[in-house]
Amino acid sequence: MRDAYCVLSKIFHVSRLTSHASHLTPSFILTQPPIRRLTSCPKCDNLAPMTNLPKTSDIVIIGGGVMGASAAYHLAQAGAGLILLLEREPFFGQGATGRCAGGVRYQFATEVNIRLSLASLPMIERFPEEMGQECDYRPIGYLLVLTRPEDVAAFERNVTLQRRLGVQTEWLTGDEVRRRLPLMQFPDALAGTFHQKDGLTDPNSIVMGYINRGRELGVQALTEVTVTGIETSGGKVTAVTTNKGVIQCAHVVNAAGPWAGLIGQMAGIDIPITPLRRQMITTTPVPDLPAD
């Protein structure tokens, strides 16, 4: 079985990893080869970047990460009108999207996240066919290891919820965890959960697949455009101001990720989101641990 060993420091100590990284204490470790960073869609490489800021648009999407790129594509696919996607960095996907491990999973603790996974992971599976862009999806599985009784009780509830919604997560005893992780030291493992279709994908390829296909559908996707304000009247959006000019619009999609709270403030909306720094390392190949 192809297992990915995803280590969450809130559940057990990283020092139990018998690898060259055992002296480090990050919050997340992937003992897998680094994700291959794929380039943009070959059939779309000749699409010239758009540089002219339009004066009007039906919908302005703020943030060119995976959420903004996906929103742009799906809105264009639905025929929602003129779609403008704005990214402040020189390239798309340079924020949280470009700094993540590329993990995708069904194992969540809330119904809304599980339902989102039920919609999004099948999309990733058919991504090459629908987007014309490989995304390096590898369903290597997530195994979450539990060493505290309170975690066992919480994850039992999670698995019950997941199964009720159609996600067939495996429940493992402590002995089963140890058999699946012979290179790890878990004498106090009480239980674990595993889902085979959890895994990894390439964030850059997902973003560029959506961007390129969205442009084919008429999306205007611009980089190095910083939103500086949102104008409203009567409780409705009327315009977005940027460092390159003003765009008259009726709708705004806030896809700014960790900075969504700041964008909300521009429209007088309190969004309880603040940036949180996380740590991650990717080890070199571990002897005796099969790739994927």
Short mmCIF file of N, CA and C in Angstrom, two decimals, residues 3 6 15 32 71 73 115 120 128 145 155 157 185-186 190 200-201 203 232 235 244 254 256 261 263 270 274-275:
data_model
loop_
_atom_site.label_atom_id
_atom_site.label_comp_id
_atom_site.label_asym_id
_atom_site.label_seq_id
_atom_site.Cartn_x
_atom_site.Cartn_y
_atom_site.Cartn_z
N ASP A 3 1.68 4.66 1.19
CA ASP A 3 1.32 5.52 2.31
C ASP A 3 2.14 6.80 2.30
N CYS A 6 2.12 11.77 7.09
CA CYS A 6 1.95 13.19 7.37
C CYS A 6 1.96 13.39 8.87
N SER A 15 10.11 14.33 16.83
CA SER A 15 11.36 13.63 17.14
C SER A 15 11.25 12.13 16.94
N GLN A 32 8.28 12.46 1.79
CA GLN A 32 8.08 12.10 0.40
C GLN A 32 9.04 12.90 -0.45
N ALA A 71 -12.25 30.37 -9.04
CA ALA A 71 -13.47 31.18 -9.13
C ALA A 71 -13.59 31.82 -10.50
N TYR A 73 -12.32 30.82 -13.41
CA TYR A 73 -12.66 29.82 -14.42
C TYR A 73 -14.12 29.40 -14.33
N ARG A 115 -17.74 18.22 2.52
CA ARG A 115 -18.51 18.38 1.28
C ARG A 115 -17.69 19.10 0.21
N SER A 120 -14.21 18.81 -4.71
CA SER A 120 -12.95 19.27 -5.28
C SER A 120 -11.99 18.14 -5.66
N PRO A 128 -6.53 16.99 -15.63
CA PRO A 128 -5.82 16.97 -16.92
C PRO A 128 -6.77 16.93 -18.11
N VAL A 145 -1.98 9.87 13.11
CA VAL A 145 -1.69 9.02 14.26
C VAL A 145 -2.11 9.73 15.54
N PHE A 155 -11.49 12.06 16.92
CA PHE A 155 -11.36 11.48 15.58
C PHE A 155 -12.39 10.39 15.33
N ARG A 157 -15.44 10.69 16.27
CA ARG A 157 -16.57 11.51 15.80
C ARG A 157 -16.33 11.97 14.36
N GLN A 185 8.59 5.39 15.24
CA GLN A 185 8.55 4.93 16.62
C GLN A 185 7.28 5.44 17.29
N PHE A 186 6.29 4.55 17.42
CA PHE A 186 5.01 4.91 18.01
C PHE A 186 4.60 3.91 19.08
N LEU A 190 -2.35 5.10 19.98
CA LEU A 190 -3.61 4.49 20.41
C LEU A 190 -4.50 4.11 19.24
N LEU A 200 -1.21 14.29 -2.66
CA LEU A 200 -0.48 15.49 -3.05
C LEU A 200 -0.78 15.85 -4.49
N THR A 201 -0.71 17.15 -4.77
CA THR A 201 -0.80 17.63 -6.14
C THR A 201 0.09 18.86 -6.26
N PRO A 203 0.48 22.65 -6.71
CA PRO A 203 -0.34 23.88 -6.66
C PRO A 203 -0.16 24.78 -7.88
N THR A 232 -18.22 51.77 -2.33
CA THR A 232 -19.57 51.25 -2.18
C THR A 232 -20.57 52.40 -2.14
N GLY A 235 -24.72 50.22 0.30
CA GLY A 235 -24.44 48.84 0.68
C GLY A 235 -24.05 47.95 -0.48
N LYS A 244 -3.16 50.80 -10.42
CA LYS A 244 -3.13 51.03 -11.87
C LYS A 244 -4.36 51.78 -12.37
N ASN A 254 -13.71 38.16 -2.91
CA ASN A 254 -12.54 38.31 -2.04
C ASN A 254 -11.84 36.96 -1.93
N ALA A 256 -8.41 36.74 -1.31
CA ALA A 256 -7.09 37.20 -0.91
C ALA A 256 -6.43 36.31 0.15
N GLY A 261 -9.05 39.56 5.33
CA GLY A 261 -9.55 40.50 6.32
C GLY A 261 -9.28 41.94 5.94
N ILE A 263 -8.91 43.10 2.87
CA ILE A 263 -9.79 43.44 1.75
C ILE A 263 -11.20 43.70 2.26
N ASP A 270 -16.15 43.23 8.48
CA ASP A 270 -15.22 42.60 9.40
C ASP A 270 -15.16 41.11 9.11
N THR A 274 -6.84 36.36 10.00
CA THR A 274 -5.53 36.99 10.15
C THR A 274 -4.46 36.03 9.66
N PRO A 275 -3.37 36.53 9.10
CA PRO A 275 -2.30 35.65 8.62
C PRO A 275 -1.67 34.86 9.76
#
